[in-house]
Amino acid sequence: AALEVYSALHTPSREEIRLLGDLYSMTNVPLKAAGQYEKLVAINGKSADFQRAASAYALARKPDKAVQVLEKGLAKYPSHKMWAMLGNIHYSEKNYTHARNAFEQSIAKDPENDMSYMMIGYCALRTEDLEGAEKAFTEALRFPGQQEEATRLLGEIKKRRAFYRNEESRQTASSL
């Protein structure tokens, strides 16, 4: 509250605005935090400012605002982190096609971004694109931290394919 009063009495510096946003964020008031971070974005925002604002909006359950902020940020600072953040927001909103596109952009910026390969695979599974999922999880096998989960999911894809083949066989047999 003291910093809020202080900010109302004079024009706060970038550091003071960020500090107030961080305080709101730490005290679990994400919408107020987002408002402070948006002020930073408005005054020659840096990549981290866009990310902070988007993260605060996402925590405040305002995914549309988070997406807006990230899209503005990506126009200025197209980093793999911002693309991945955009992908995560779309994924959490069950918008798997947009999420997948964002994760693909993330990989284009940083091909060593192992989690984006996994997320592309998850998006592909959600849209029943088994070939796309298999490709993404196979890529993820290159990364030691993803090998166990990627191997498990590739096994699941194999099981799904076998199930679909059995179902097709049964349908063909029953139509004879």
PDB file of C-alpha atoms in Angstrom:
ATOM      1  CA  ALA A   1       0.000   0.000   0.000  1.00  0.00           C
ATOM      2  CA  ALA A   2       2.836   2.373   0.828  1.00  0.00           C
ATOM      3  CA  LEU A   3       4.385   1.953  -2.615  1.00  0.00           C
ATOM      4  CA  GLU A   4       0.974   2.499  -4.196  1.00  0.00           C
ATOM      5  CA  VAL A   5       0.572   5.815  -2.333  1.00  0.00           C
ATOM      6  CA  TYR A   6       4.154   6.759  -3.186  1.00  0.00           C
ATOM      7  CA  SER A   7       3.464   6.004  -6.873  1.00  0.00           C
ATOM      8  CA  ALA A   8       0.315   8.121  -6.803  1.00  0.00           C
ATOM      9  CA  LEU A   9       2.224  11.128  -5.451  1.00  0.00           C
ATOM     10  CA  HIS A  10       4.929  11.205  -8.106  1.00  0.00           C
ATOM     11  CA  THR A  11       5.803   9.616 -11.429  1.00  0.00           C
ATOM     12  CA  PRO A  12       7.347   6.249 -10.595  1.00  0.00           C
ATOM     13  CA  SER A  13      10.481   5.009 -12.318  1.00  0.00           C
ATOM     14  CA  ARG A  14      10.566   1.817 -14.409  1.00  0.00           C
ATOM     15  CA  GLU A  15      12.164   0.043 -11.464  1.00  0.00           C
ATOM     16  CA  GLU A  16       9.416   1.194  -9.068  1.00  0.00           C
ATOM     17  CA  ILE A  17       6.681   0.108 -11.479  1.00  0.00           C
ATOM     18  CA  ARG A  18       8.318  -3.315 -11.851  1.00  0.00           C
ATOM     19  CA  LEU A  19       8.744  -3.566  -8.086  1.00  0.00           C
ATOM     20  CA  LEU A  20       5.063  -2.796  -7.494  1.00  0.00           C
ATOM     21  CA  GLY A  21       4.114  -5.378 -10.128  1.00  0.00           C
ATOM     22  CA  ASP A  22       6.396  -7.936  -8.485  1.00  0.00           C
ATOM     23  CA  LEU A  23       4.865  -7.180  -5.072  1.00  0.00           C
ATOM     24  CA  TYR A  24       1.363  -7.712  -6.441  1.00  0.00           C
ATOM     25  CA  SER A  25       2.542 -10.905  -8.065  1.00  0.00           C
ATOM     26  CA  MET A  26       4.130 -12.225  -4.853  1.00  0.00           C
ATOM     27  CA  THR A  27       0.998 -11.425  -2.849  1.00  0.00           C
ATOM     28  CA  ASN A  28      -1.163 -13.327  -5.335  1.00  0.00           C
ATOM     29  CA  VAL A  29      -2.890 -10.337  -6.928  1.00  0.00           C
ATOM     30  CA  PRO A  30      -2.040 -11.123 -10.551  1.00  0.00           C
ATOM     31  CA  LEU A  31      -4.469  -8.743 -12.234  1.00  0.00           C
ATOM     32  CA  LYS A  32      -2.973  -5.742 -10.432  1.00  0.00           C
ATOM     33  CA  ALA A  33       0.494  -7.092 -11.242  1.00  0.00           C
ATOM     34  CA  ALA A  34      -0.478  -7.301 -14.913  1.00  0.00           C
ATOM     35  CA  GLY A  35      -1.593  -3.665 -14.825  1.00  0.00           C
ATOM     36  CA  GLN A  36       1.830  -2.602 -13.560  1.00  0.00           C
ATOM     37  CA  TYR A  37       3.666  -4.732 -16.098  1.00  0.00           C
ATOM     38  CA  GLU A  38       1.466  -3.296 -18.865  1.00  0.00           C
ATOM     39  CA  LYS A  39       2.734   0.147 -17.822  1.00  0.00           C
ATOM     40  CA  LEU A  40       6.270  -1.120 -18.436  1.00  0.00           C
ATOM     41  CA  VAL A  41       5.241  -2.495 -21.816  1.00  0.00           C
ATOM     42  CA  ALA A  42       3.774   0.902 -22.715  1.00  0.00           C
ATOM     43  CA  ILE A  43       7.004   2.740 -21.871  1.00  0.00           C
ATOM     44  CA  ASN A  44       9.384   0.989 -24.229  1.00  0.00           C
ATOM     45  CA  GLY A  45       8.780  -2.478 -22.846  1.00  0.00           C
ATOM     46  CA  LYS A  46      11.474  -5.112 -22.864  1.00  0.00           C
ATOM     47  CA  SER A  47      10.984  -8.795 -23.616  1.00  0.00           C
ATOM     48  CA  ALA A  48      10.800  -9.638 -19.893  1.00  0.00           C
ATOM     49  CA  ASP A  49       8.062  -7.004 -19.401  1.00  0.00           C
ATOM     50  CA  PHE A  50       5.855  -8.641 -22.020  1.00  0.00           C
ATOM     51  CA  GLN A  51       6.498 -12.046 -20.449  1.00  0.00           C
ATOM     52  CA  ARG A  52       5.696 -10.787 -16.939  1.00  0.00           C
ATOM     53  CA  ALA A  53       2.475  -9.129 -18.109  1.00  0.00           C
ATOM     54  CA  ALA A  54       1.360 -12.220 -20.036  1.00  0.00           C
ATOM     55  CA  SER A  55       2.176 -14.499 -17.119  1.00  0.00           C
ATOM     56  CA  ALA A  56       0.216 -12.287 -14.712  1.00  0.00           C
ATOM     57  CA  TYR A  57      -2.793 -12.220 -17.049  1.00  0.00           C
ATOM     58  CA  ALA A  58      -2.638 -16.004 -17.382  1.00  0.00           C
ATOM     59  CA  LEU A  59      -2.560 -16.363 -13.577  1.00  0.00           C
ATOM     60  CA  ALA A  60      -5.509 -13.961 -13.359  1.00  0.00           C
ATOM     61  CA  ARG A  61      -7.396 -16.274 -15.733  1.00  0.00           C
ATOM     62  CA  LYS A  62      -7.382 -13.745 -18.532  1.00  0.00           C
ATOM     63  CA  PRO A  63      -5.886 -15.877 -21.325  1.00  0.00           C
ATOM     64  CA  ASP A  64      -7.139 -13.585 -24.098  1.00  0.00           C
ATOM     65  CA  LYS A  65      -5.241 -10.656 -22.567  1.00  0.00           C
ATOM     66  CA  ALA A  66      -2.161 -12.847 -22.097  1.00  0.00           C
ATOM     67  CA  VAL A  67      -2.284 -13.827 -25.775  1.00  0.00           C
ATOM     68  CA  GLN A  68      -2.685 -10.162 -26.803  1.00  0.00           C
ATOM     69  CA  VAL A  69       0.347  -9.118 -24.779  1.00  0.00           C
ATOM     70  CA  LEU A  70       2.452 -11.983 -26.113  1.00  0.00           C
ATOM     71  CA  GLU A  71       1.488 -11.262 -29.710  1.00  0.00           C
ATOM     72  CA  LYS A  72       2.570  -7.630 -29.229  1.00  0.00           C
ATOM     73  CA  GLY A  73       5.768  -8.804 -27.584  1.00  0.00           C
ATOM     74  CA  LEU A  74       6.511 -11.313 -30.328  1.00  0.00           C
ATOM     75  CA  ALA A  75       6.269  -8.546 -32.913  1.00  0.00           C
ATOM     76  CA  LYS A  76       9.203  -6.842 -31.148  1.00  0.00           C
ATOM     77  CA  TYR A  77      11.066  -9.742 -29.533  1.00  0.00           C
ATOM     78  CA  PRO A  78      10.323 -13.044 -31.268  1.00  0.00           C
ATOM     79  CA  SER A  79      12.076 -15.333 -28.780  1.00  0.00           C
ATOM     80  CA  HIS A  80      11.633 -19.054 -28.278  1.00  0.00           C
ATOM     81  CA  LYS A  81      10.532 -18.375 -24.676  1.00  0.00           C
ATOM     82  CA  MET A  82       7.681 -16.090 -25.721  1.00  0.00           C
ATOM     83  CA  TRP A  83       6.582 -18.526 -28.435  1.00  0.00           C
ATOM     84  CA  ALA A  84       6.585 -21.362 -25.890  1.00  0.00           C
ATOM     85  CA  MET A  85       4.636 -19.229 -23.417  1.00  0.00           C
ATOM     86  CA  LEU A  86       2.055 -18.486 -26.119  1.00  0.00           C
ATOM     87  CA  GLY A  87       1.874 -22.203 -26.898  1.00  0.00           C
ATOM     88  CA  ASN A  88       1.301 -23.053 -23.238  1.00  0.00           C
ATOM     89  CA  ILE A  89      -1.548 -20.551 -22.962  1.00  0.00           C
ATOM     90  CA  HIS A  90      -3.221 -21.874 -26.107  1.00  0.00           C
ATOM     91  CA  TYR A  91      -2.735 -25.442 -24.855  1.00  0.00           C
ATOM     92  CA  SER A  92      -4.310 -24.645 -21.486  1.00  0.00           C
ATOM     93  CA  GLU A  93      -7.294 -23.219 -23.387  1.00  0.00           C
ATOM     94  CA  LYS A  94      -7.548 -26.426 -25.444  1.00  0.00           C
ATOM     95  CA  ASN A  95      -6.652 -24.554 -28.623  1.00  0.00           C
ATOM     96  CA  TYR A  96      -4.290 -27.272 -29.796  1.00  0.00           C
ATOM     97  CA  THR A  97      -3.758 -26.106 -33.374  1.00  0.00           C
ATOM     98  CA  HIS A  98      -2.648 -22.626 -32.296  1.00  0.00           C
ATOM     99  CA  ALA A  99      -0.586 -24.147 -29.485  1.00  0.00           C
ATOM    100  CA  ARG A 100       1.185 -26.464 -31.894  1.00  0.00           C
ATOM    101  CA  ASN A 101       1.959 -23.590 -34.255  1.00  0.00           C
ATOM    102  CA  ALA A 102       3.439 -21.565 -31.399  1.00  0.00           C
ATOM    103  CA  PHE A 103       5.600 -24.484 -30.212  1.00  0.00           C
ATOM    104  CA  GLU A 104       6.815 -25.002 -33.780  1.00  0.00           C
ATOM    105  CA  GLN A 105       7.832 -21.323 -33.868  1.00  0.00           C
ATOM    106  CA  SER A 106       9.610 -21.819 -30.549  1.00  0.00           C
ATOM    107  CA  ILE A 107      11.628 -24.682 -32.028  1.00  0.00           C
ATOM    108  CA  ALA A 108      12.415 -22.601 -35.116  1.00  0.00           C
ATOM    109  CA  LYS A 109      14.029 -20.067 -32.766  1.00  0.00           C
ATOM    110  CA  ASP A 110      15.740 -22.706 -30.603  1.00  0.00           C
ATOM    111  CA  PRO A 111      15.948 -26.267 -31.982  1.00  0.00           C
ATOM    112  CA  GLU A 112      17.310 -27.458 -28.619  1.00  0.00           C
ATOM    113  CA  ASN A 113      14.080 -26.510 -26.822  1.00  0.00           C
ATOM    114  CA  ASP A 114      13.213 -30.039 -25.704  1.00  0.00           C
ATOM    115  CA  MET A 115       9.916 -29.235 -23.991  1.00  0.00           C
ATOM    116  CA  SER A 116       8.474 -27.709 -27.162  1.00  0.00           C
ATOM    117  CA  TYR A 117       8.958 -31.031 -28.962  1.00  0.00           C
ATOM    118  CA  MET A 118       7.010 -32.729 -26.192  1.00  0.00           C
ATOM    119  CA  MET A 119       4.254 -30.120 -26.345  1.00  0.00           C
ATOM    120  CA  ILE A 120       3.967 -30.490 -30.132  1.00  0.00           C
ATOM    121  CA  GLY A 121       3.524 -34.201 -29.526  1.00  0.00           C
ATOM    122  CA  TYR A 122       0.838 -33.599 -26.894  1.00  0.00           C
ATOM    123  CA  CYS A 123      -0.992 -31.209 -29.250  1.00  0.00           C
ATOM    124  CA  ALA A 124      -0.797 -33.757 -32.054  1.00  0.00           C
ATOM    125  CA  LEU A 125      -2.204 -36.465 -29.768  1.00  0.00           C
ATOM    126  CA  ARG A 126      -5.087 -34.193 -28.762  1.00  0.00           C
ATOM    127  CA  THR A 127      -5.979 -33.702 -32.429  1.00  0.00           C
ATOM    128  CA  GLU A 128      -5.532 -37.431 -33.236  1.00  0.00           C
ATOM    129  CA  ASP A 129      -2.515 -36.715 -35.473  1.00  0.00           C
ATOM    130  CA  LEU A 130      -0.595 -39.859 -34.542  1.00  0.00           C
ATOM    131  CA  GLU A 131       2.055 -39.316 -37.227  1.00  0.00           C
ATOM    132  CA  GLY A 132       2.754 -35.789 -35.984  1.00  0.00           C
ATOM    133  CA  ALA A 133       2.883 -36.990 -32.380  1.00  0.00           C
ATOM    134  CA  GLU A 134       5.236 -39.816 -33.279  1.00  0.00           C
ATOM    135  CA  LYS A 135       7.538 -37.422 -35.131  1.00  0.00           C
ATOM    136  CA  ALA A 136       7.621 -34.942 -32.233  1.00  0.00           C
ATOM    137  CA  PHE A 137       8.199 -37.573 -29.541  1.00  0.00           C
ATOM    138  CA  THR A 138      10.906 -39.205 -31.671  1.00  0.00           C
ATOM    139  CA  GLU A 139      12.657 -35.809 -31.853  1.00  0.00           C
ATOM    140  CA  ALA A 140      12.286 -35.456 -28.085  1.00  0.00           C
ATOM    141  CA  LEU A 141      14.207 -38.713 -27.603  1.00  0.00           C
ATOM    142  CA  ARG A 142      17.393 -36.738 -28.362  1.00  0.00           C
ATOM    143  CA  PHE A 143      17.089 -35.049 -24.980  1.00  0.00           C
ATOM    144  CA  PRO A 144      17.958 -37.072 -21.858  1.00  0.00           C
ATOM    145  CA  GLY A 145      15.347 -35.268 -19.747  1.00  0.00           C
ATOM    146  CA  GLN A 146      12.546 -36.247 -22.137  1.00  0.00           C
ATOM    147  CA  GLN A 147      13.557 -39.799 -23.066  1.00  0.00           C
ATOM    148  CA  GLU A 148      11.475 -41.641 -20.481  1.00  0.00           C
ATOM    149  CA  GLU A 149       8.220 -39.795 -21.186  1.00  0.00           C
ATOM    150  CA  ALA A 150       8.768 -39.722 -24.955  1.00  0.00           C
ATOM    151  CA  THR A 151       9.418 -43.487 -24.970  1.00  0.00           C
ATOM    152  CA  ARG A 152       6.258 -44.096 -22.925  1.00  0.00           C
ATOM    153  CA  LEU A 153       4.167 -41.967 -25.284  1.00  0.00           C
ATOM    154  CA  LEU A 154       5.608 -43.622 -28.395  1.00  0.00           C
ATOM    155  CA  GLY A 155       4.483 -46.924 -26.847  1.00  0.00           C
ATOM    156  CA  GLU A 156       0.995 -45.483 -26.363  1.00  0.00           C
ATOM    157  CA  ILE A 157       0.892 -44.415 -30.011  1.00  0.00           C
ATOM    158  CA  LYS A 158       1.818 -47.951 -31.038  1.00  0.00           C
ATOM    159  CA  LYS A 159      -1.037 -49.308 -28.887  1.00  0.00           C
ATOM    160  CA  ARG A 160      -3.511 -46.833 -30.404  1.00  0.00           C
ATOM    161  CA  ARG A 161      -2.507 -47.813 -33.914  1.00  0.00           C
ATOM    162  CA  ALA A 162      -2.944 -51.495 -33.089  1.00  0.00           C
ATOM    163  CA  PHE A 163      -6.359 -50.752 -31.578  1.00  0.00           C
ATOM    164  CA  TYR A 164      -7.444 -48.772 -34.657  1.00  0.00           C
ATOM    165  CA  ARG A 165      -6.232 -51.575 -36.963  1.00  0.00           C
ATOM    166  CA  ASN A 166      -8.212 -54.137 -34.927  1.00  0.00           C
ATOM    167  CA  GLU A 167     -11.317 -51.940 -35.039  1.00  0.00           C
ATOM    168  CA  GLU A 168     -11.006 -51.531 -38.811  1.00  0.00           C
ATOM    169  CA  SER A 169     -10.599 -55.301 -39.195  1.00  0.00           C
ATOM    170  CA  ARG A 170     -13.712 -55.942 -37.110  1.00  0.00           C
ATOM    171  CA  GLN A 171     -15.748 -53.412 -39.080  1.00  0.00           C
ATOM    172  CA  THR A 172     -14.603 -54.881 -42.375  1.00  0.00           C
ATOM    173  CA  ALA A 173     -15.407 -58.415 -41.191  1.00  0.00           C
ATOM    174  CA  SER A 174     -18.851 -57.416 -39.927  1.00  0.00           C
ATOM    175  CA  SER A 175     -19.754 -55.723 -43.198  1.00  0.00           C
ATOM    176  CA  LEU A 176     -19.037 -58.908 -45.197  1.00  0.00           C
TER     177      LEU A 176
END
